[in-house]
Tab-separated table of C-alpha atoms in Angstrom:
chain	number	residue	atom	x	y	z
A	239	UNK	CA	19.887	9.715	13.405
A	240	UNK	CA	19.869	6.746	15.759
A	241	UNK	CA	17.062	4.740	14.147
A	242	UNK	CA	16.580	1.413	15.903
A	243	UNK	CA	14.037	-1.230	16.896
A	244	UNK	CA	13.353	-2.381	20.453
A	245	UNK	CA	10.985	-4.648	22.391
A	246	UNK	CA	9.759	-7.033	19.691
A	247	UNK	CA	6.770	-8.722	21.357
A	248	UNK	CA	4.349	-11.514	20.484
A	249	UNK	CA	0.775	-10.254	20.891
A	250	UNK	CA	-1.485	-12.985	19.507
A	251	UNK	CA	-1.213	-16.528	18.066
A	252	UNK	CA	-3.607	-18.641	16.021
A	253	UNK	CA	-3.349	-22.001	14.292
A	254	UNK	CA	-0.491	-23.217	12.108
A	255	UNK	CA	0.011	-21.614	8.699
A	256	UNK	CA	-0.443	-24.959	6.923
A	257	UNK	CA	-4.073	-25.136	8.122
A	258	UNK	CA	-5.106	-21.527	7.548
A	259	UNK	CA	-5.996	-19.768	4.333
A	260	UNK	CA	-5.002	-16.222	3.452
A	261	UNK	CA	-6.587	-13.740	5.851
A	262	UNK	CA	-6.412	-15.642	9.118
A	263	UNK	CA	-4.270	-13.965	11.810
A	264	UNK	CA	-3.333	-11.157	9.422
A	265	UNK	CA	-3.943	-7.487	8.593
A	266	UNK	CA	-3.337	-5.937	12.050
A	267	UNK	CA	-4.453	-2.338	12.558
A	268	UNK	CA	-3.478	-0.059	15.454
A	269	UNK	CA	-5.661	2.691	16.889
A	270	UNK	CA	-4.883	5.526	19.286
A	271	UNK	CA	-7.743	5.531	21.779
A	272	UNK	CA	-9.379	8.539	23.357
A	273	UNK	CA	-8.304	7.474	26.855
A	274	UNK	CA	-4.644	7.263	25.771
A	275	UNK	CA	-4.571	3.485	25.399
A	276	UNK	CA	-3.650	1.634	22.203
A	277	UNK	CA	-6.181	-0.535	20.392
A	278	UNK	CA	-5.349	-3.360	17.979
A	279	UNK	CA	-7.611	-5.104	15.477
A	280	UNK	CA	-6.511	-8.462	14.000
A	281	UNK	CA	-8.340	-9.993	11.054
A	282	UNK	CA	-9.050	-13.644	11.842
A	283	UNK	CA	-11.135	-14.995	8.971
A	284	UNK	CA	-10.830	-15.607	5.250
A	285	UNK	CA	-9.833	-12.630	3.100
A	286	UNK	CA	-13.119	-12.265	1.222
A	287	UNK	CA	-15.170	-9.182	0.398
A	288	UNK	CA	-18.205	-11.437	0.362
A	289	UNK	CA	-17.969	-11.893	4.132
A	290	UNK	CA	-15.675	-9.107	5.292
A	291	UNK	CA	-17.634	-6.696	7.459
A	292	UNK	CA	-14.979	-4.473	8.946
A	293	UNK	CA	-14.011	-6.807	11.758
A	294	UNK	CA	-17.105	-6.674	13.925
A	295	UNK	CA	-17.452	-10.468	13.726
A	296	UNK	CA	-14.359	-11.566	11.808
A	297	UNK	CA	-11.560	-10.304	14.008
A	298	UNK	CA	-9.937	-10.057	17.409
A	299	UNK	CA	-9.783	-6.782	19.309
A	300	UNK	CA	-7.078	-6.090	21.895
A	301	UNK	CA	-6.105	-3.116	24.028
A	302	UNK	CA	-2.874	-2.099	25.744
A	303	UNK	CA	-2.821	0.218	28.751
A	304	UNK	CA	1.000	0.347	28.960
A	305	UNK	CA	2.160	1.441	25.478
A	306	UNK	CA	2.191	-2.062	24.037
A	307	UNK	CA	3.976	-3.926	26.826
A	308	UNK	CA	0.929	-6.087	27.623
A	309	UNK	CA	-2.436	-6.651	25.939
A	310	UNK	CA	-5.898	-7.766	26.983
A	311	UNK	CA	-9.176	-8.476	25.188
A	312	UNK	CA	-10.997	-5.247	24.394
A	313	UNK	CA	-14.413	-4.540	25.878
A	314	UNK	CA	-17.224	-3.039	23.740
A	315	UNK	CA	-16.406	0.307	25.358
A	316	UNK	CA	-12.740	-0.097	24.354
A	317	UNK	CA	-13.654	-0.944	20.785
A	318	UNK	CA	-15.872	2.105	20.537
A	319	UNK	CA	-12.826	4.299	21.217
A	320	UNK	CA	-10.746	2.786	18.410
A	321	UNK	CA	-10.609	5.192	15.502
A	322	UNK	CA	-9.622	8.711	14.534
A	323	UNK	CA	-10.311	11.380	17.139
A	324	UNK	CA	-11.980	14.322	15.403
A	325	UNK	CA	-11.737	18.031	16.281
A	326	UNK	CA	-15.243	17.895	17.810
A	327	UNK	CA	-14.255	15.003	20.113
A	328	UNK	CA	-16.027	12.243	18.168
A	329	UNK	CA	-14.244	9.009	17.247
A	330	UNK	CA	-14.604	7.815	13.628
A	331	UNK	CA	-13.624	4.385	12.307
A	332	UNK	CA	-13.989	3.407	8.633
A	333	UNK	CA	-16.103	0.365	7.826
A	334	UNK	CA	-16.577	-1.368	4.468
A	335	UNK	CA	-20.041	-1.449	2.952
A	336	UNK	CA	-20.920	-5.124	2.556
A	337	UNK	CA	-20.815	-6.528	-0.967
A	338	UNK	CA	-24.205	-7.307	-2.492
A	339	UNK	CA	-25.529	-10.553	-3.940
A	340	UNK	CA	-26.802	-9.751	-7.455
A	341	UNK	CA	-27.091	-13.345	-8.665
A	342	UNK	CA	-30.810	-13.115	-9.401
A	343	UNK	CA	-31.007	-9.413	-10.265
A	344	UNK	CA	-32.279	-8.739	-13.770
A	345	UNK	CA	-29.941	-6.996	-16.190
A	346	UNK	CA	-30.726	-4.362	-18.755
A	347	UNK	CA	-30.458	-5.685	-22.323
A	348	UNK	CA	-26.844	-5.488	-23.471
A	349	UNK	CA	-26.001	-2.981	-26.172
A	350	UNK	CA	-22.937	-2.866	-28.375
A	351	UNK	CA	-21.169	-0.065	-30.151
A	352	UNK	CA	-22.762	-0.693	-33.543
A	353	UNK	CA	-26.229	-0.411	-31.992
A	354	UNK	CA	-25.687	3.319	-31.518
A	355	UNK	CA	-25.692	6.311	-33.803
A	356	UNK	CA	-23.596	9.457	-33.285
A	357	UNK	CA	-26.484	11.473	-31.854
A	358	UNK	CA	-27.125	8.983	-29.010
A	359	UNK	CA	-26.351	9.953	-25.425
A	360	UNK	CA	-23.810	7.316	-24.450
A	361	UNK	CA	-23.500	8.202	-20.760
A	362	UNK	CA	-24.661	5.327	-18.518
A	363	UNK	CA	-28.212	5.767	-17.268
A	364	UNK	CA	-30.152	4.161	-14.444
A	365	UNK	CA	-32.578	1.532	-15.735
A	366	UNK	CA	-36.278	2.352	-15.651
A	367	UNK	CA	-36.865	-0.355	-13.064
A	368	UNK	CA	-35.251	0.193	-9.663
A	369	UNK	CA	-34.599	-3.531	-9.246
A	370	UNK	CA	-32.631	-3.937	-12.479
A	371	UNK	CA	-28.923	-3.549	-13.189
A	372	UNK	CA	-27.838	-0.995	-15.782
A	373	UNK	CA	-25.687	-1.744	-18.792
A	374	UNK	CA	-22.048	-2.248	-17.804
A	375	UNK	CA	-19.610	0.194	-19.351
A	376	UNK	CA	-17.138	-2.618	-20.098
A	377	UNK	CA	-15.936	-6.064	-19.047
A	378	UNK	CA	-12.559	-6.928	-17.535
A	379	UNK	CA	-10.643	-10.165	-17.045
A	380	UNK	CA	-7.707	-11.168	-14.841
A	381	UNK	CA	-4.962	-13.765	-15.096
A	382	UNK	CA	-7.134	-16.312	-13.234
A	383	UNK	CA	-9.856	-16.088	-15.893
A	384	UNK	CA	-12.300	-14.171	-13.702
A	385	UNK	CA	-14.575	-11.983	-15.815
A	386	UNK	CA	-16.194	-8.960	-14.209
A	387	UNK	CA	-18.605	-6.317	-15.403
A	388	UNK	CA	-17.714	-2.698	-14.723
A	389	UNK	CA	-20.529	-0.279	-13.850
A	390	UNK	CA	-20.754	3.424	-13.229
A	391	UNK	CA	-21.873	3.542	-9.624
A	392	UNK	CA	-24.351	6.375	-10.171
A	393	UNK	CA	-26.146	4.316	-12.820
A	394	UNK	CA	-26.999	1.554	-10.343
A	395	UNK	CA	-30.392	2.063	-8.657
A	396	UNK	CA	-30.136	3.148	-5.032
A	397	UNK	CA	-32.230	0.123	-4.064
A	398	UNK	CA	-29.415	-2.165	-5.178
A	399	UNK	CA	-26.381	-0.267	-3.908
A	400	UNK	CA	-25.758	2.203	-1.084
A	401	UNK	CA	-23.369	4.861	-2.390
A	402	UNK	CA	-22.582	6.349	1.005
A	403	UNK	CA	-19.533	5.695	3.177
A	404	UNK	CA	-20.154	3.824	6.409
A	405	UNK	CA	-18.361	4.525	9.682
A	406	UNK	CA	-18.516	3.513	13.287
A	407	UNK	CA	-18.954	6.789	15.176
A	408	UNK	CA	-18.576	7.338	18.909
A	409	UNK	CA	-19.920	10.752	19.786
A	410	UNK	CA	-18.080	12.979	22.221
A	411	UNK	CA	-19.105	12.255	25.804
A	412	UNK	CA	-20.726	8.893	25.013
A	413	UNK	CA	-19.458	5.348	25.658
A	414	UNK	CA	-21.326	3.416	22.956
A	415	UNK	CA	-21.218	4.239	19.282
A	416	UNK	CA	-23.300	3.475	16.216
A	417	UNK	CA	-22.825	2.755	12.540
A	418	UNK	CA	-23.451	5.958	10.602
A	419	UNK	CA	-23.522	6.843	6.918
A	420	UNK	CA	-22.008	9.817	5.137
A	421	UNK	CA	-22.951	11.288	1.775
A	422	UNK	CA	-20.189	11.300	-0.817
A	423	UNK	CA	-19.873	13.952	-3.533
A	424	UNK	CA	-17.963	11.906	-6.116
A	425	UNK	CA	-19.229	11.543	-9.660
A	426	UNK	CA	-17.983	8.859	-12.025
A	427	UNK	CA	-17.213	6.243	-9.403
A	428	UNK	CA	-17.065	2.692	-10.710
A	429	UNK	CA	-17.833	-0.681	-9.211
A	430	UNK	CA	-17.473	-4.237	-10.519
A	431	UNK	CA	-19.180	-7.579	-10.221
A	432	UNK	CA	-17.292	-10.644	-9.023
A	433	UNK	CA	-17.779	-14.288	-8.167
A	434	UNK	CA	-16.985	-15.055	-4.509
A	435	UNK	CA	-16.479	-18.685	-5.565
A	436	UNK	CA	-14.808	-19.207	-8.942
A	437	UNK	CA	-16.535	-22.582	-9.320
A	438	UNK	CA	-19.956	-21.304	-8.271
A	439	UNK	CA	-22.723	-19.399	-10.002
A	440	UNK	CA	-23.216	-16.624	-7.466
A	441	UNK	CA	-22.412	-13.083	-8.589
A	442	UNK	CA	-21.781	-10.207	-6.190
A	443	UNK	CA	-21.217	-6.481	-6.528
A	444	UNK	CA	-18.436	-4.738	-4.617
A	445	UNK	CA	-19.635	-2.311	-1.975
A	446	UNK	CA	-19.138	1.399	-2.528
A	447	UNK	CA	-17.580	2.027	0.862
A	448	UNK	CA	-14.102	2.081	2.347
A	449	UNK	CA	-11.661	-0.602	3.335
A	450	UNK	CA	-11.121	-0.439	7.089
A	451	UNK	CA	-7.496	0.619	6.523
A	452	UNK	CA	-8.681	3.797	4.739
A	453	UNK	CA	-8.422	5.715	7.984
A	454	UNK	CA	-9.597	9.351	8.211
A	455	UNK	CA	-6.673	11.708	8.875
A	456	UNK	CA	-7.005	15.082	10.585
A	457	UNK	CA	-5.276	17.837	8.585
A	458	UNK	CA	-3.587	20.834	10.232
A	459	UNK	CA	-6.649	22.996	9.423
A	460	UNK	CA	-8.973	20.568	11.236
A	461	UNK	CA	-10.564	19.094	8.110
A	462	UNK	CA	-10.464	15.337	7.458
A	463	UNK	CA	-8.865	13.504	4.546
A	464	UNK	CA	-9.146	9.931	3.312
A	465	UNK	CA	-6.640	8.449	0.867
A	466	UNK	CA	-8.710	5.947	-1.118
A	467	UNK	CA	-8.253	3.764	-4.195
A	468	UNK	CA	-10.590	2.306	-6.780
A	469	UNK	CA	-10.073	-0.378	-9.416
A	470	UNK	CA	-11.198	0.159	-13.023
A	471	UNK	CA	-11.119	3.847	-12.267
A	472	UNK	CA	-12.103	7.029	-14.064
A	473	UNK	CA	-11.043	10.645	-14.006
A	474	UNK	CA	-13.391	11.862	-11.238
A	475	UNK	CA	-13.707	15.322	-12.782
A	476	UNK	CA	-14.278	14.463	-16.441
A	477	UNK	CA	-15.718	10.952	-16.315
A	478	UNK	CA	-13.118	9.598	-18.735
A	479	UNK	CA	-12.759	5.867	-18.124
A	480	UNK	CA	-9.117	4.932	-17.569
A	481	UNK	CA	-9.481	1.326	-16.445
A	482	UNK	CA	-6.541	1.453	-14.052
A	483	UNK	CA	-6.472	1.391	-10.285
A	484	UNK	CA	-6.134	5.033	-9.226
A	485	UNK	CA	-5.573	6.792	-5.913
A	486	UNK	CA	-8.387	9.162	-4.895
A	487	UNK	CA	-8.449	11.791	-2.146
A	488	UNK	CA	-11.545	12.931	-0.293
A	489	UNK	CA	-12.013	15.756	2.191
A	490	UNK	CA	-14.597	16.500	4.868
A	491	UNK	CA	-15.139	19.871	6.548
A	492	UNK	CA	-17.981	18.707	8.816
A	493	UNK	CA	-16.275	16.025	10.938
A	494	UNK	CA	-16.985	13.241	8.465
A	495	UNK	CA	-20.710	13.837	7.973
A	496	UNK	CA	-20.078	14.307	4.235
A	497	UNK	CA	-17.138	13.872	1.863
A	498	UNK	CA	-16.053	15.523	-1.364
A	499	UNK	CA	-13.550	14.278	-3.949
A	500	UNK	CA	-10.677	16.781	-4.194
A	501	UNK	CA	-7.985	15.037	-6.237
A	502	UNK	CA	-6.664	11.822	-7.716
A	503	UNK	CA	-3.514	10.169	-9.041
A	504	UNK	CA	-3.942	8.128	-12.236
A	505	UNK	CA	-1.575	5.319	-13.142
A	506	UNK	CA	0.201	6.934	-16.071
A	507	UNK	CA	3.736	6.686	-17.409
A	508	UNK	CA	5.146	4.288	-14.790
A	509	UNK	CA	8.904	3.835	-14.666
A	510	UNK	CA	9.349	0.896	-17.055
A	511	UNK	CA	13.135	1.129	-16.828
A	512	UNK	CA	13.101	0.278	-13.126
A	513	UNK	CA	9.988	-1.866	-13.398
A	514	UNK	CA	9.831	-3.715	-16.759
A	515	UNK	CA	6.550	-5.334	-15.620
A	516	UNK	CA	4.872	-1.997	-14.912
A	517	UNK	CA	2.046	-2.619	-17.379
A	518	UNK	CA	1.289	-5.993	-15.807
A	519	UNK	CA	0.138	-4.092	-12.739
A	520	UNK	CA	-3.336	-2.684	-12.321
A	521	UNK	CA	-2.178	0.692	-11.037
A	522	UNK	CA	-1.710	2.767	-7.883
A	523	UNK	CA	-3.483	1.452	-4.821
A	524	UNK	CA	-3.281	1.576	-1.013
A	525	UNK	CA	-2.136	5.224	-0.914
A	526	UNK	CA	-0.911	6.563	2.413
A	527	UNK	CA	-0.513	10.264	3.173
A	528	UNK	CA	1.103	12.434	5.839
A	529	UNK	CA	0.934	16.194	6.325
A	530	UNK	CA	4.434	17.648	6.411
A	531	UNK	CA	5.645	20.558	8.588
A	532	UNK	CA	6.431	22.542	5.407
A	533	UNK	CA	2.740	22.513	4.404
A	534	UNK	CA	2.990	19.815	1.741
A	535	UNK	CA	1.309	16.403	1.754
A	536	UNK	CA	3.487	13.348	1.147
A	537	UNK	CA	2.050	10.194	-0.429
A	538	UNK	CA	3.322	6.649	-0.981
A	539	UNK	CA	1.620	4.396	-3.553
A	540	UNK	CA	1.628	0.627	-3.876
A	541	UNK	CA	1.816	-1.089	-7.274
A	542	UNK	CA	2.446	-4.759	-6.405
A	543	UNK	CA	-0.408	-6.845	-7.770
A	544	UNK	CA	-0.795	-10.340	-9.216
A	545	UNK	CA	-4.066	-10.095	-11.151
A	546	UNK	CA	-2.600	-9.166	-14.531
A	547	UNK	CA	0.301	-11.594	-14.329
A	548	UNK	CA	2.888	-9.651	-12.335
A	549	UNK	CA	4.650	-11.354	-9.399
A	550	UNK	CA	3.607	-10.561	-5.829
A	551	UNK	CA	6.026	-7.681	-5.429
A	552	UNK	CA	6.424	-4.365	-7.157
A	553	UNK	CA	7.671	-0.824	-6.612
A	554	UNK	CA	6.418	1.803	-4.225
A	555	UNK	CA	6.116	5.292	-5.703
A	556	UNK	CA	6.323	8.626	-3.912
A	557	UNK	CA	4.623	11.920	-4.762
A	558	UNK	CA	3.821	15.237	-3.101
A	559	UNK	CA	0.984	17.753	-3.124
A	560	UNK	CA	1.316	21.463	-2.381
A	561	UNK	CA	-2.404	22.282	-2.564
A	562	UNK	CA	-4.190	19.976	-0.145
A	563	UNK	CA	-4.258	16.768	-2.252
A	564	UNK	CA	-5.763	18.477	-5.305
A	565	UNK	CA	-2.770	18.058	-7.598
A	566	UNK	CA	0.348	15.951	-7.276
A	567	UNK	CA	3.882	15.869	-8.580
A	568	UNK	CA	4.657	13.093	-11.040
A	569	UNK	CA	4.967	9.886	-8.961
A	570	UNK	CA	8.579	8.761	-8.735
A	571	UNK	CA	10.037	5.329	-8.033
A	572	UNK	CA	10.795	5.001	-4.302
A	573	UNK	CA	11.927	1.397	-3.897
A	574	UNK	CA	11.467	-2.010	-5.495
A	575	UNK	CA	8.697	-3.308	-3.208
A	576	UNK	CA	5.759	-2.219	-1.100
A	577	UNK	CA	2.451	-3.638	0.175
A	578	UNK	CA	0.166	-1.382	2.210
A	579	UNK	CA	2.918	1.255	2.628
A	580	UNK	CA	2.660	3.441	5.712
A	581	UNK	CA	3.717	7.021	6.465
A	582	UNK	CA	3.968	8.549	9.923
A	583	UNK	CA	5.062	12.049	10.869
A	584	UNK	CA	6.476	12.211	14.409
A	585	UNK	CA	6.361	15.387	16.458
A	586	UNK	CA	10.173	15.567	16.505
A	587	UNK	CA	10.096	16.218	12.742
A	588	UNK	CA	11.111	12.715	11.642
A	589	UNK	CA	9.021	11.052	8.927
A	590	UNK	CA	8.782	7.249	8.983
A	591	UNK	CA	7.922	5.107	5.956
A	592	UNK	CA	7.087	1.398	6.290
A	593	UNK	CA	7.936	-0.630	3.168
A	594	UNK	CA	7.256	-4.374	2.942
A	595	UNK	CA	6.823	-7.559	0.908
A	596	UNK	CA	9.143	-9.262	0.930
A	597	UNK	CA	10.611	-8.249	4.275
A	598	UNK	CA	9.568	-5.373	6.525
A	599	UNK	CA	11.637	-2.175	6.596
A	600	UNK	CA	11.198	1.213	8.251
A	601	UNK	CA	12.826	4.213	6.549
A	602	UNK	CA	13.357	7.604	8.190
A	603	UNK	CA	13.664	11.152	6.838
A	604	UNK	CA	14.574	14.387	8.592
A	605	UNK	CA	13.746	16.726	5.684
A	606	UNK	CA	10.007	16.203	5.084
A	607	UNK	CA	10.499	13.058	3.012
A	608	UNK	CA	12.917	14.434	0.434
A	609	UNK	CA	15.813	12.173	1.446
A	610	UNK	CA	15.770	8.977	3.478
A	611	UNK	CA	19.015	8.545	5.371
A	612	UNK	CA	18.220	5.679	7.737
A	613	UNK	CA	16.534	2.285	7.554
A	614	UNK	CA	15.926	-0.536	10.019
A	615	UNK	CA	15.004	-4.132	9.161
A	616	UNK	CA	12.092	-5.629	11.111
A	617	UNK	CA	11.805	-8.817	9.035
A	618	UNK	CA	14.240	-10.239	6.481
A	619	UNK	CA	13.468	-10.342	2.779
A	620	UNK	CA	15.211	-13.722	2.458
A	621	UNK	CA	13.507	-17.132	2.347
A	622	UNK	CA	11.582	-17.673	5.606
A	623	UNK	CA	9.824	-20.870	4.509
A	624	UNK	CA	12.669	-22.823	6.131
A	625	UNK	CA	11.059	-21.848	9.457
A	626	UNK	CA	7.817	-23.706	8.684
A	627	UNK	CA	6.806	-26.860	10.542
A	628	UNK	CA	7.341	-28.780	7.298
A	629	UNK	CA	9.480	-26.586	5.028
A	630	UNK	CA	8.236	-26.919	1.423
A	631	UNK	CA	10.686	-27.988	-1.272
A	632	UNK	CA	9.373	-25.302	-3.588
A	633	UNK	CA	7.697	-22.543	-1.527
A	634	UNK	CA	5.132	-20.195	-2.986
A	635	UNK	CA	5.710	-16.500	-2.438
A	636	UNK	CA	3.715	-16.188	0.786
A	637	UNK	CA	5.483	-19.195	2.290
A	638	UNK	CA	8.777	-17.570	1.260
A	639	UNK	CA	7.877	-14.210	2.813
A	640	UNK	CA	6.396	-15.808	5.944
A	641	UNK	CA	4.117	-12.846	6.569
A	642	UNK	CA	1.266	-11.006	4.909
A	643	UNK	CA	3.552	-7.948	5.288
A	644	UNK	CA	0.555	-5.655	5.821
A	645	UNK	CA	1.759	-3.478	8.692
A	646	UNK	CA	0.372	-0.659	10.773
A	647	UNK	CA	2.277	2.019	12.700
A	648	UNK	CA	1.270	4.464	15.431
A	649	UNK	CA	3.206	7.060	17.453
A	650	UNK	CA	4.151	6.152	21.025
A	651	UNK	CA	5.584	9.582	21.848
A	652	UNK	CA	7.345	12.463	20.082
A	653	UNK	CA	10.346	10.303	19.146
A	654	UNK	CA	9.085	6.742	18.734
A	655	UNK	CA	6.375	4.556	17.228
A	656	UNK	CA	4.891	1.076	17.574
A	657	UNK	CA	4.593	-1.209	14.555
A	658	UNK	CA	2.328	-4.288	14.322
A	659	UNK	CA	2.945	-7.064	11.794
A	660	UNK	CA	2.136	-10.707	11.086
A	661	UNK	CA	4.525	-13.651	11.384
A	662	UNK	CA	3.508	-17.002	9.932
A	663	UNK	CA	6.194	-18.933	11.823
A	664	UNK	CA	5.986	-18.049	15.519
A	665	UNK	CA	7.626	-20.795	17.565
A	666	UNK	CA	5.427	-21.573	20.573
A	667	UNK	CA	6.343	-23.296	23.832
A	668	UNK	CA	5.341	-26.712	22.460
A	669	UNK	CA	7.764	-26.298	19.550
A	670	UNK	CA	4.992	-25.837	16.961
A	671	UNK	CA	5.209	-22.863	14.565
A	672	UNK	CA	1.948	-20.907	14.424
A	673	UNK	CA	0.695	-17.746	12.781
A	674	UNK	CA	0.933	-14.753	15.066
A	675	UNK	CA	0.850	-10.982	15.382
A	676	UNK	CA	3.866	-9.148	16.760
A	677	UNK	CA	4.642	-5.558	17.713
A	678	UNK	CA	7.956	-3.757	17.746
A	679	UNK	CA	8.992	-0.264	18.847
A	680	UNK	CA	10.774	2.041	16.397
A	681	UNK	CA	12.938	4.735	18.052
A	682	UNK	CA	14.528	7.750	16.345
A	683	UNK	CA	16.586	9.149	19.236
């Protein structure tokens, strides 16, 4: 296979990295538009669930009419076409449900294990008042000292938390879309409280919706799938609390009007020989799936996570389903890194896998993801902090990597794809290094 990169282009620049916090000029996401153009969303605000609204006010939207050669600012009509095209002609784009301020919400009286007797029903119940929080099922703490309460989502009154998924939907034949909500058949979901400011007193509750990168995927049978993840997770079929971050898979047979949980991957028995810090990671998150020509579904899983004390890199795992995401083979170690891994199945039969942090690499397989016989480097995994305007003597990891390494990939034609990524050290005409978003073409022929 002649795997190669071509036409690395600068698409967007912001301010210098030294002035911007995590989140600014990061997290690009590509969309195939209904008119054949390519859309690009760039997050350009702080990385905070307290303010993140899916990019409607916190990002930049661009469109290319020439397969990524040039870009312009997207119009509202352009933005409406950015999403997954459904079998009925609608366009669907995932949107996070906003987090909720629960600072002044009353809590049910806490109960402890020795307050119960064996005949008590211990399943979490909604409080009698619809403006009161239920008892949490447990508390959790991270390496930064943040303490959160974990709740069963169904036990929270509907008045306090919308359990539906939210999407931006453009109906077939229309030019302007609307935010819509879809019912979700998923028992035993969890959610947690958090403080948006560690030094403040405000307390928020994570929304029950989807991250914008949890893109609906059209399966060969025309149904839709979403590869999701949830922290402090449970077995969605038994309700057993596992406490790890798990990958969850949902399916829709009505063009995204409703969703049903069909399978999940718990974080169990990680490969501690290849990853001695496996139990300092919260679990499997940011799953990405692709439907293979042989009828299977391939999945990559991220584990890198800092919140339990692990460094900002960790292995990617690979697994496969033969029954439509219901059950999965035991996840196996794929490589030693991976943030927001990406899978893409090209029409020529080649499968691409994007693996990052540190560095950005694209792997290729010609046998449905069983062996990977080619790789191309988009960004080095060596120290890039030397490219900064004022190189630090002792860089932190993100200065070292010089990118958020959250990439997005989209097919250009049967044999090639376009990849978008962030670069914290783009040298501009005035000699100043600024944060930017770049695209590069990946060719397989």
